[in-house]
PDB file of C-alpha atoms in Angstrom:
ATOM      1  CA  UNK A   1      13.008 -18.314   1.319  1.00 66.00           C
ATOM      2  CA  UNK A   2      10.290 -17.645   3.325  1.00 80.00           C
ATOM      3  CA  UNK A   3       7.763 -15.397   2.559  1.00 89.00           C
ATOM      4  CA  UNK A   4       5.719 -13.317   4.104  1.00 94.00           C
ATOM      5  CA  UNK A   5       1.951 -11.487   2.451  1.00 95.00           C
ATOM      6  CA  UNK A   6      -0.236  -8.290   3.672  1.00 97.00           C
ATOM      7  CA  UNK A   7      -3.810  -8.114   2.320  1.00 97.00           C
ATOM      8  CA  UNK A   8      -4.906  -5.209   0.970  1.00 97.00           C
ATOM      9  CA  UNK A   9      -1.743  -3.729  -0.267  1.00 96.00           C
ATOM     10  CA  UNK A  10      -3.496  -0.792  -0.692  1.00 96.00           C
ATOM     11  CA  UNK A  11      -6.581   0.482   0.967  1.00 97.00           C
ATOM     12  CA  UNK A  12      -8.647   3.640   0.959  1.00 97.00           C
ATOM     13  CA  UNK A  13     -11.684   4.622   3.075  1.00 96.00           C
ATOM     14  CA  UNK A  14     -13.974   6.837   4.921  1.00 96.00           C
ATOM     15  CA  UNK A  15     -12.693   8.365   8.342  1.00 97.00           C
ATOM     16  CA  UNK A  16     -15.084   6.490  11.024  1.00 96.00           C
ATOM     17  CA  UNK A  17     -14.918   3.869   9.610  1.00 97.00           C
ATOM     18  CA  UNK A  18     -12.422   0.046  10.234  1.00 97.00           C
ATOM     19  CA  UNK A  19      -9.926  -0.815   8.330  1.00 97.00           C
ATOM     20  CA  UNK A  20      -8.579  -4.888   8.549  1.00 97.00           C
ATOM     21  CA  UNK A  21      -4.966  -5.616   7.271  1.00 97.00           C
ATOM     22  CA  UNK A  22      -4.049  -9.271   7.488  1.00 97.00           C
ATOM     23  CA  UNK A  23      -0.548 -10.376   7.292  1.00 96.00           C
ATOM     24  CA  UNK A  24       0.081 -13.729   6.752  1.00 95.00           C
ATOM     25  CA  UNK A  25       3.214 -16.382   6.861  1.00 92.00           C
ATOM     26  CA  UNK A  26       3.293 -18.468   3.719  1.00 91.00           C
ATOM     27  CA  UNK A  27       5.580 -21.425   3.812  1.00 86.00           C
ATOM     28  CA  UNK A  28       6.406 -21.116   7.364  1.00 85.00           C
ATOM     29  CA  UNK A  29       4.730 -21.027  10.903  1.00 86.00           C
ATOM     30  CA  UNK A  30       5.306 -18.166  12.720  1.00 86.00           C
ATOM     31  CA  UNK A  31       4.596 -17.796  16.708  1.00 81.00           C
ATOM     32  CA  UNK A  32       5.729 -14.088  16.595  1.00 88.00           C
ATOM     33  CA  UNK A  33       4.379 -11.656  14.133  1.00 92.00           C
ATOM     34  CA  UNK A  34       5.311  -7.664  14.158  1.00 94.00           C
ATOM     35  CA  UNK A  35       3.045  -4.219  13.397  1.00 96.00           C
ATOM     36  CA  UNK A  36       5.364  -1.463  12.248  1.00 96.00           C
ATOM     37  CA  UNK A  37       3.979   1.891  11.332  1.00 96.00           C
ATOM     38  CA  UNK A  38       6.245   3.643   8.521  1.00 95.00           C
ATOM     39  CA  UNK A  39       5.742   7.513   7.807  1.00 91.00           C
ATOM     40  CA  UNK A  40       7.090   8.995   4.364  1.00 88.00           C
ATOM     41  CA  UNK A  41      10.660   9.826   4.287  1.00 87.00           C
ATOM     42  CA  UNK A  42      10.838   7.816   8.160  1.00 91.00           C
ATOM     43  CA  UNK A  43      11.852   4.716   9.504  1.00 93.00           C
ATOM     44  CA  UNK A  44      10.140   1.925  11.012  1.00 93.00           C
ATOM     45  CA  UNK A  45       8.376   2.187  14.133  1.00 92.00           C
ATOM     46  CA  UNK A  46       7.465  -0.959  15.996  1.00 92.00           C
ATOM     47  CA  UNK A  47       3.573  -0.432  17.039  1.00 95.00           C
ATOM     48  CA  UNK A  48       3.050  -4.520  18.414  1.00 94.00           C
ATOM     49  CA  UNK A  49       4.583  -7.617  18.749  1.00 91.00           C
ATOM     50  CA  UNK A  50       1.667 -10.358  18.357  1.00 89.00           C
ATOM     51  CA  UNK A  51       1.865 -13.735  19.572  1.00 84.00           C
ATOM     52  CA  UNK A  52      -0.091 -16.853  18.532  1.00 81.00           C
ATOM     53  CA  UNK A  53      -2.819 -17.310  21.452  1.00 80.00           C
ATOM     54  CA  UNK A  54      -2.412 -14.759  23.439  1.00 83.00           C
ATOM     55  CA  UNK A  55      -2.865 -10.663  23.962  1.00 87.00           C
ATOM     56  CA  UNK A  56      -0.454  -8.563  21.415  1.00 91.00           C
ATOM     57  CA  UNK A  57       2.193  -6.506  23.070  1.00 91.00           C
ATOM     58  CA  UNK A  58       1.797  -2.544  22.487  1.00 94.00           C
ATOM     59  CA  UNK A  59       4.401  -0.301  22.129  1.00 91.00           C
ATOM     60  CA  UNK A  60       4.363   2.593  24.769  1.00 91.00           C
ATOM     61  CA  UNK A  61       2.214   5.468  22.965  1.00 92.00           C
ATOM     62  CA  UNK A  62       0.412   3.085  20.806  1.00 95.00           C
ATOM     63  CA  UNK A  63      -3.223   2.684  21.966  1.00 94.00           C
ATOM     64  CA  UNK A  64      -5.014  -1.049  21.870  1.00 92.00           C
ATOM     65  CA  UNK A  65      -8.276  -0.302  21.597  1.00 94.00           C
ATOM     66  CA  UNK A  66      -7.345   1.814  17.977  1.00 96.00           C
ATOM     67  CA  UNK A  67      -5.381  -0.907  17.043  1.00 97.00           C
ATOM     68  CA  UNK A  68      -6.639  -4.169  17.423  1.00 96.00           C
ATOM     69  CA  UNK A  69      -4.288  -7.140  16.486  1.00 94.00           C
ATOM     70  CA  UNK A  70      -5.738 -10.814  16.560  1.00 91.00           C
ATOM     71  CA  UNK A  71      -3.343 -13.951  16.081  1.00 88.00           C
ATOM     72  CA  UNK A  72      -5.478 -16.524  15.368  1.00 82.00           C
ATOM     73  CA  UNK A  73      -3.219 -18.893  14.062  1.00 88.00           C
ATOM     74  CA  UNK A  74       0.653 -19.554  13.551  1.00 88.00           C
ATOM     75  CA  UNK A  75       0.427 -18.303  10.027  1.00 91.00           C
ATOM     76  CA  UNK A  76      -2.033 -15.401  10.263  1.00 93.00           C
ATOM     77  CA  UNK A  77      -2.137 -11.927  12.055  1.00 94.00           C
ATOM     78  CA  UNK A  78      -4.738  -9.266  11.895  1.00 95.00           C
ATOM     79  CA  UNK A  79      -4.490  -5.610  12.682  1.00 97.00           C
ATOM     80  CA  UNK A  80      -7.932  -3.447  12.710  1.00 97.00           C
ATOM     81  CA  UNK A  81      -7.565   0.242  12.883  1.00 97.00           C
ATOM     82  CA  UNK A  82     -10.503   0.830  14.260  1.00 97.00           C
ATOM     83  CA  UNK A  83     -12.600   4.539  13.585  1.00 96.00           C
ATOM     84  CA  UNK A  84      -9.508   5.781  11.235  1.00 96.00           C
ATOM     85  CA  UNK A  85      -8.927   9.073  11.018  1.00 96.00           C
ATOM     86  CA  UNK A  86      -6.568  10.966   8.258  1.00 96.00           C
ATOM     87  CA  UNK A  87      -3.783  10.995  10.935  1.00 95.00           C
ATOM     88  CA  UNK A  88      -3.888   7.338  11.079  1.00 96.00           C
ATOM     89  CA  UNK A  89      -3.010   7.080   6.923  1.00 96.00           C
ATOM     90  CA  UNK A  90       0.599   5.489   6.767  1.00 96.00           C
ATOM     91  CA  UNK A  91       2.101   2.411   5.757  1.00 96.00           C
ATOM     92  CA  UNK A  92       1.781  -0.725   7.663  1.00 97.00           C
ATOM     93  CA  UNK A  93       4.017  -3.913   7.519  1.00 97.00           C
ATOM     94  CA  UNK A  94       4.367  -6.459   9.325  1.00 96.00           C
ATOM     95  CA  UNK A  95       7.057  -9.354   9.672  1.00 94.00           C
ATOM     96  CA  UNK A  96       6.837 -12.208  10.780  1.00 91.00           C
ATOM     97  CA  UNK A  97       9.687 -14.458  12.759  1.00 85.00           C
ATOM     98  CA  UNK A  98      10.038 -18.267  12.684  1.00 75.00           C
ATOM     99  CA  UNK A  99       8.605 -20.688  14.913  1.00 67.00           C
ATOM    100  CA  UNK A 100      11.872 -22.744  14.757  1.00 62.00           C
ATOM    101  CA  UNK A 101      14.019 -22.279  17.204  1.00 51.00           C
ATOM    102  CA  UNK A 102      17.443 -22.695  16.563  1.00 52.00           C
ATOM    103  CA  UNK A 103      16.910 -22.769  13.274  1.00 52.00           C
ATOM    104  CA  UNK A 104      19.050 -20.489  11.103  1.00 52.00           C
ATOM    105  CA  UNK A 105      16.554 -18.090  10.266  1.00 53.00           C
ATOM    106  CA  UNK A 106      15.398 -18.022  14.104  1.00 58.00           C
ATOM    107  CA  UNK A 107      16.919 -14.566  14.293  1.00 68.00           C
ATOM    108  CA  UNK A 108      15.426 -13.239  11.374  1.00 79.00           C
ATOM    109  CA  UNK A 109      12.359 -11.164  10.528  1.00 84.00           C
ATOM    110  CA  UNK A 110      10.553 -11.337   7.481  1.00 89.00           C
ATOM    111  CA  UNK A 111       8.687  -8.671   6.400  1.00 93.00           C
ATOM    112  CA  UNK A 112       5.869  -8.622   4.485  1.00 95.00           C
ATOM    113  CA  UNK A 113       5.252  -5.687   1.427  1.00 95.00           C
ATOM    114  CA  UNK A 114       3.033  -3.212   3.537  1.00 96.00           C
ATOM    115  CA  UNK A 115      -0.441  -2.015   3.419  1.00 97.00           C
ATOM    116  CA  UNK A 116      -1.018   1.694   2.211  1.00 96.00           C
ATOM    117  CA  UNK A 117      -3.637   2.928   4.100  1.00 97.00           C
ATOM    118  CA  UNK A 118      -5.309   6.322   3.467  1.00 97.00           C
ATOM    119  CA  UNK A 119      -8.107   7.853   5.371  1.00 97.00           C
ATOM    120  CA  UNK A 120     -10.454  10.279   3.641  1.00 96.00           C
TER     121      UNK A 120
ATOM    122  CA  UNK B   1      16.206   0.765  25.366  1.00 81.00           C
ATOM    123  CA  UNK B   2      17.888   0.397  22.756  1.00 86.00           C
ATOM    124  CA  UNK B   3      19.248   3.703  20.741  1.00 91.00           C
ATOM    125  CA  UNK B   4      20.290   2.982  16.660  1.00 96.00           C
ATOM    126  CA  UNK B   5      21.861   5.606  14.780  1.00 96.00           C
ATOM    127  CA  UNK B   6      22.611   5.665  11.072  1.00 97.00           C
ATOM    128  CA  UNK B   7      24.573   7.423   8.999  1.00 97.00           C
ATOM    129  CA  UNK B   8      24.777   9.364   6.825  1.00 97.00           C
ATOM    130  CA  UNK B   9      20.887  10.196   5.981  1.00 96.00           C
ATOM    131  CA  UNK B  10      21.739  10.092   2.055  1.00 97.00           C
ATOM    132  CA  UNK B  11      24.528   8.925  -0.114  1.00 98.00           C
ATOM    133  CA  UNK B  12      25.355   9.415  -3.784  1.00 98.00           C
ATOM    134  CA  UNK B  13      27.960   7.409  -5.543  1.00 98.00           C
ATOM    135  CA  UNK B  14      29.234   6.857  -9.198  1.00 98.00           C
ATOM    136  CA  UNK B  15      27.996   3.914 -10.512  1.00 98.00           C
ATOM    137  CA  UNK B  16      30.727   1.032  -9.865  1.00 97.00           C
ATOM    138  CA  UNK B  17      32.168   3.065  -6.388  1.00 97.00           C
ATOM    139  CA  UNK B  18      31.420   1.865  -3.399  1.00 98.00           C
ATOM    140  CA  UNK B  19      29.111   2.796  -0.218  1.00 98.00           C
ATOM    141  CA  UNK B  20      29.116   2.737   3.376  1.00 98.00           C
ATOM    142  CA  UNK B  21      26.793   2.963   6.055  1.00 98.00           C
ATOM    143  CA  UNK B  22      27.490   3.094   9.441  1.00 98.00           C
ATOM    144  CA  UNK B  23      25.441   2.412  12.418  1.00 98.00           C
ATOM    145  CA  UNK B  24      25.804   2.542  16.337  1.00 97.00           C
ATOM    146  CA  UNK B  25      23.818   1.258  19.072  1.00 97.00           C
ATOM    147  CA  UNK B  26      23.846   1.807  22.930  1.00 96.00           C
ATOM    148  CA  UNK B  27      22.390  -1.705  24.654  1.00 93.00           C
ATOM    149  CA  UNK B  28      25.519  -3.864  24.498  1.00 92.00           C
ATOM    150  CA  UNK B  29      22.992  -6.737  25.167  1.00 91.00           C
ATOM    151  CA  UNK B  30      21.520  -6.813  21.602  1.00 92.00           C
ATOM    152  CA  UNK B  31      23.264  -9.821  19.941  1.00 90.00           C
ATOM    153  CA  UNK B  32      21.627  -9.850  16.385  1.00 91.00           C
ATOM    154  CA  UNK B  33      22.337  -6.852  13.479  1.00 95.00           C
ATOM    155  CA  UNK B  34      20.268  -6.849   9.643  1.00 94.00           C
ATOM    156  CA  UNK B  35      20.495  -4.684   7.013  1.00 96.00           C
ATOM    157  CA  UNK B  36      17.733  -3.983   4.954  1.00 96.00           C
ATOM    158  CA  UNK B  37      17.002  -2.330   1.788  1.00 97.00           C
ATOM    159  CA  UNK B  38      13.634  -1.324   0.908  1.00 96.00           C
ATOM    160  CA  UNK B  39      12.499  -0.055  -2.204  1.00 94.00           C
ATOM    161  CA  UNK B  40       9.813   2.879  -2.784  1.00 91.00           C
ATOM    162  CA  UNK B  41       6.122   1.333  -1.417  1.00 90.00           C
ATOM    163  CA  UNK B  42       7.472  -1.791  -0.338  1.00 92.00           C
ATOM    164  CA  UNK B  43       8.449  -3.828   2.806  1.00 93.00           C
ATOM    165  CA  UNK B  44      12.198  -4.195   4.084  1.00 94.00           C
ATOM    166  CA  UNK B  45      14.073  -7.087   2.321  1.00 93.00           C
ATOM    167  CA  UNK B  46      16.770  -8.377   4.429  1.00 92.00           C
ATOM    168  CA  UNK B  47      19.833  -8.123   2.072  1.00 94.00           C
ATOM    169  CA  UNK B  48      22.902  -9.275   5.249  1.00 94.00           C
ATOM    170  CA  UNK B  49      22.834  -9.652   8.697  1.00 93.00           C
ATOM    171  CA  UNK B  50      25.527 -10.917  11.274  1.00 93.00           C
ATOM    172  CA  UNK B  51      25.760 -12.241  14.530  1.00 90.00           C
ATOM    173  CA  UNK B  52      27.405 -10.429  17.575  1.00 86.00           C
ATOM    174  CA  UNK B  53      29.952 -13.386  17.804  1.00 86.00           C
ATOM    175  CA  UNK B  54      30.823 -12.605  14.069  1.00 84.00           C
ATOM    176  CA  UNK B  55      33.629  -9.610  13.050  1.00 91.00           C
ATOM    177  CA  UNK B  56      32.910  -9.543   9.510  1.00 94.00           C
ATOM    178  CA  UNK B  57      30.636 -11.464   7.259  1.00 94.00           C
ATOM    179  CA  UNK B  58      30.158 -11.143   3.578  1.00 96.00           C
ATOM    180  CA  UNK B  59      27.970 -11.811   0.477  1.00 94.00           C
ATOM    181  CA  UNK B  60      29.168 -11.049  -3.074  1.00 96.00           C
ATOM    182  CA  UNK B  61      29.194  -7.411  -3.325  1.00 97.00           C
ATOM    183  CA  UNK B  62      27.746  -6.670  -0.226  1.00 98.00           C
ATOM    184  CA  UNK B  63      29.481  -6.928   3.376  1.00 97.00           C
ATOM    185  CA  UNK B  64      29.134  -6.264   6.715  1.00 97.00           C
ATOM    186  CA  UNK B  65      31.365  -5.642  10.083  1.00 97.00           C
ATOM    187  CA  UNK B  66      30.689  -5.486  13.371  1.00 96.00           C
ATOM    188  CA  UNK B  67      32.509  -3.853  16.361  1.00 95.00           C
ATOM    189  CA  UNK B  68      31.262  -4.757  19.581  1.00 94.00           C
ATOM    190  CA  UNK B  69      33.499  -3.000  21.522  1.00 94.00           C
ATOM    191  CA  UNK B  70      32.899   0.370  19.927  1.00 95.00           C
ATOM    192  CA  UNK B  71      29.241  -0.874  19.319  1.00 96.00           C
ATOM    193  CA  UNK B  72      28.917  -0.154  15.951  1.00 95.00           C
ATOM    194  CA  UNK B  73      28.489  -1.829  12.549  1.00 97.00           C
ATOM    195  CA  UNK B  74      28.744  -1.374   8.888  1.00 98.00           C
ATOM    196  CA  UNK B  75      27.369  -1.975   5.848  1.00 98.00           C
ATOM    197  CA  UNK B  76      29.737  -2.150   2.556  1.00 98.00           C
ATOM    198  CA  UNK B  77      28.390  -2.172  -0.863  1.00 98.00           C
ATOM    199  CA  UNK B  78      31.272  -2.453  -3.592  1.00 97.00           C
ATOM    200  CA  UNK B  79      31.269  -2.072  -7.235  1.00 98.00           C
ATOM    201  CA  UNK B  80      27.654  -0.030  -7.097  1.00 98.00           C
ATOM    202  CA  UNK B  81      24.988  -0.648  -9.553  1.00 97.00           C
ATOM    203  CA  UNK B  82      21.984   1.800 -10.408  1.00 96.00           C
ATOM    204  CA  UNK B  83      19.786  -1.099  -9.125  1.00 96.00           C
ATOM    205  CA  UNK B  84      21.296  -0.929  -5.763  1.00 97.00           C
ATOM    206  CA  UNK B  85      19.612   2.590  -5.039  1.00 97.00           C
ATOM    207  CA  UNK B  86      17.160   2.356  -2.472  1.00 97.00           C
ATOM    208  CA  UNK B  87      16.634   2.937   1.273  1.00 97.00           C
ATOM    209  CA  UNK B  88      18.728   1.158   3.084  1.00 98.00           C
ATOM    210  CA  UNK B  89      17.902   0.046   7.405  1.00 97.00           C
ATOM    211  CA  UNK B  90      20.043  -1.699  10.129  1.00 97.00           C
ATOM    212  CA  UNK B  91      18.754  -2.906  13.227  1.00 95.00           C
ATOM    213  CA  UNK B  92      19.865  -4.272  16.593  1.00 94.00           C
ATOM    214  CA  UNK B  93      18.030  -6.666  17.951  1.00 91.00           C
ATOM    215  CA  UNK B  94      17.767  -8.217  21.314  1.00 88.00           C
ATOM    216  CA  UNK B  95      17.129 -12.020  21.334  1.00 81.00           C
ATOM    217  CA  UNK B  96      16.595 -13.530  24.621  1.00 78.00           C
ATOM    218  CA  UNK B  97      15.346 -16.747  24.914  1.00 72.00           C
ATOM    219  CA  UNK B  98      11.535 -16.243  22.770  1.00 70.00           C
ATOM    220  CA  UNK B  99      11.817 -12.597  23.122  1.00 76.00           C
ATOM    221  CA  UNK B 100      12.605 -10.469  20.325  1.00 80.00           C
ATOM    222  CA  UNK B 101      13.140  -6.629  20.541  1.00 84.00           C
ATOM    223  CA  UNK B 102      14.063  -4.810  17.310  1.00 88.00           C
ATOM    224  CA  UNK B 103      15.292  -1.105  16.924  1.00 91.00           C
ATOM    225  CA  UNK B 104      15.513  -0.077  13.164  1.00 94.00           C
ATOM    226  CA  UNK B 105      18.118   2.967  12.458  1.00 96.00           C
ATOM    227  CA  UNK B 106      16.812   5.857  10.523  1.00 94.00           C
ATOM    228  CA  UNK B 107      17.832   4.975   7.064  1.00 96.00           C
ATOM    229  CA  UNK B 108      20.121   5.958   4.002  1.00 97.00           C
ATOM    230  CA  UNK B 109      18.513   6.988   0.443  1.00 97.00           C
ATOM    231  CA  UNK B 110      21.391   5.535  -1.580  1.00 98.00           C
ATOM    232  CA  UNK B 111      21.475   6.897  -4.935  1.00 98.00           C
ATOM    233  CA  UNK B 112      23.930   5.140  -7.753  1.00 98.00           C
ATOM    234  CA  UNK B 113      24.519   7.213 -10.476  1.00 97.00           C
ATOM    235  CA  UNK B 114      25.329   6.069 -13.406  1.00 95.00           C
TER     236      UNK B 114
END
């Protein structure tokens, strides 16, 4: 199945500072990549949808400039928090949905195993 | 948009019982319905999804029904296992041509005893 893998899985650091997650799409190309933000004990909030070559698409409340998403390629999304504060610790994933349209897993998003992130 | 609600919030069952989970949504337009369980500090794992032109679809021990009409779907998991406790997600999402709009439901701790 396809597969889908967030680098670091777990991150601590300094508030002030950045803070890069990649997420990337394994055995598969993926034109649409997603940012969710997941509090303890919550669900999954959609912060971006990120599409290969062009701007990402922000969630209302969700502020661009903190989070910066880049998607270079079809198998490869970035997401910078940028200046973290504590407020911003949480767990990140992102999924990823095939390129194939049509295809049987077309529908689907696969999610990669999330990023803890906290902010000192 | 879209409005997913899930229910209940937590469920404990007897090892070898079985569990549901019930969703609704409000935007008749979203065509495409997961489930997911995700285990503690780890990412959703898609575990059965179905198609809004689908009643019923199933997979072992695990099923899943959908009621447009009443716009609302279900998850079934029969014959529990302890290894089957997790958090447990639907979704409705909107496909439309290359747009893709999710809306995850609030979750279920499932807890098998055994």
């Amino acid at each position: 199945g396809a597969v889908v893998s967030q680098h670091p899985s777990r991150v601590i650091c300094k508030s002030g500072t950045s803070v890069k997650i990649e997420c990337r799409s394994l055995d598969f190309q993926a034109t649409t990549m997603f940012w969710y933000r997941q509090f303890p004990k919550q669900s999954l909030m959609l912060m971006a949808t990120s599409n290969e070559g062009s701007k990402a698409t922000y969630e209302q409340g969700v502020e661009k400039d903190k989070f910066l998403i880049n998607h270079a390629s079809l198998t490869l999304s970035t997401l910078t928090v940028t200046s973290a504060h504590p407020e911003d610790s949480s767990f990140y994933i992102c999924s990823a949905r095939s390129s194939l349209a049509g295809g049987d897993s077309y529908n689907e998003q696969f999610f990669g195993p999330g990023t803890r992130l906290t902010v000192l | 948009g879209e409005n997913v609600e899930q229910h209940p919030s937590t469920l404990s069952v007897q090892e070898g019982d079985s569990a549901v989970i019930k969703c609704t949504y409000s935007d008749s337009a979203s065509n495409y319905f997961p489930w997911y369980k995700q285990e503690l500090g780890k990412g959703p794992q898609l575990i059965i999804d179905i198609r809004s032109n689908v009643g019923e679809k199933k997979d072992q021990r695990i099923a899943v029904t959908l009621n447009k009409t009443a716009k609302h779907f279900s998850l079934h998991i029969t014959e529990t296992q302890p290894e089957d406790s997790a958090v447990y997600f639907c979704a409705a999402i909107l496909n439309s041509g290359g747009y893709q709009k999710v809306t995850f439901g609030t979750g279920t701790k499932l807890q098998v005893i055994p």
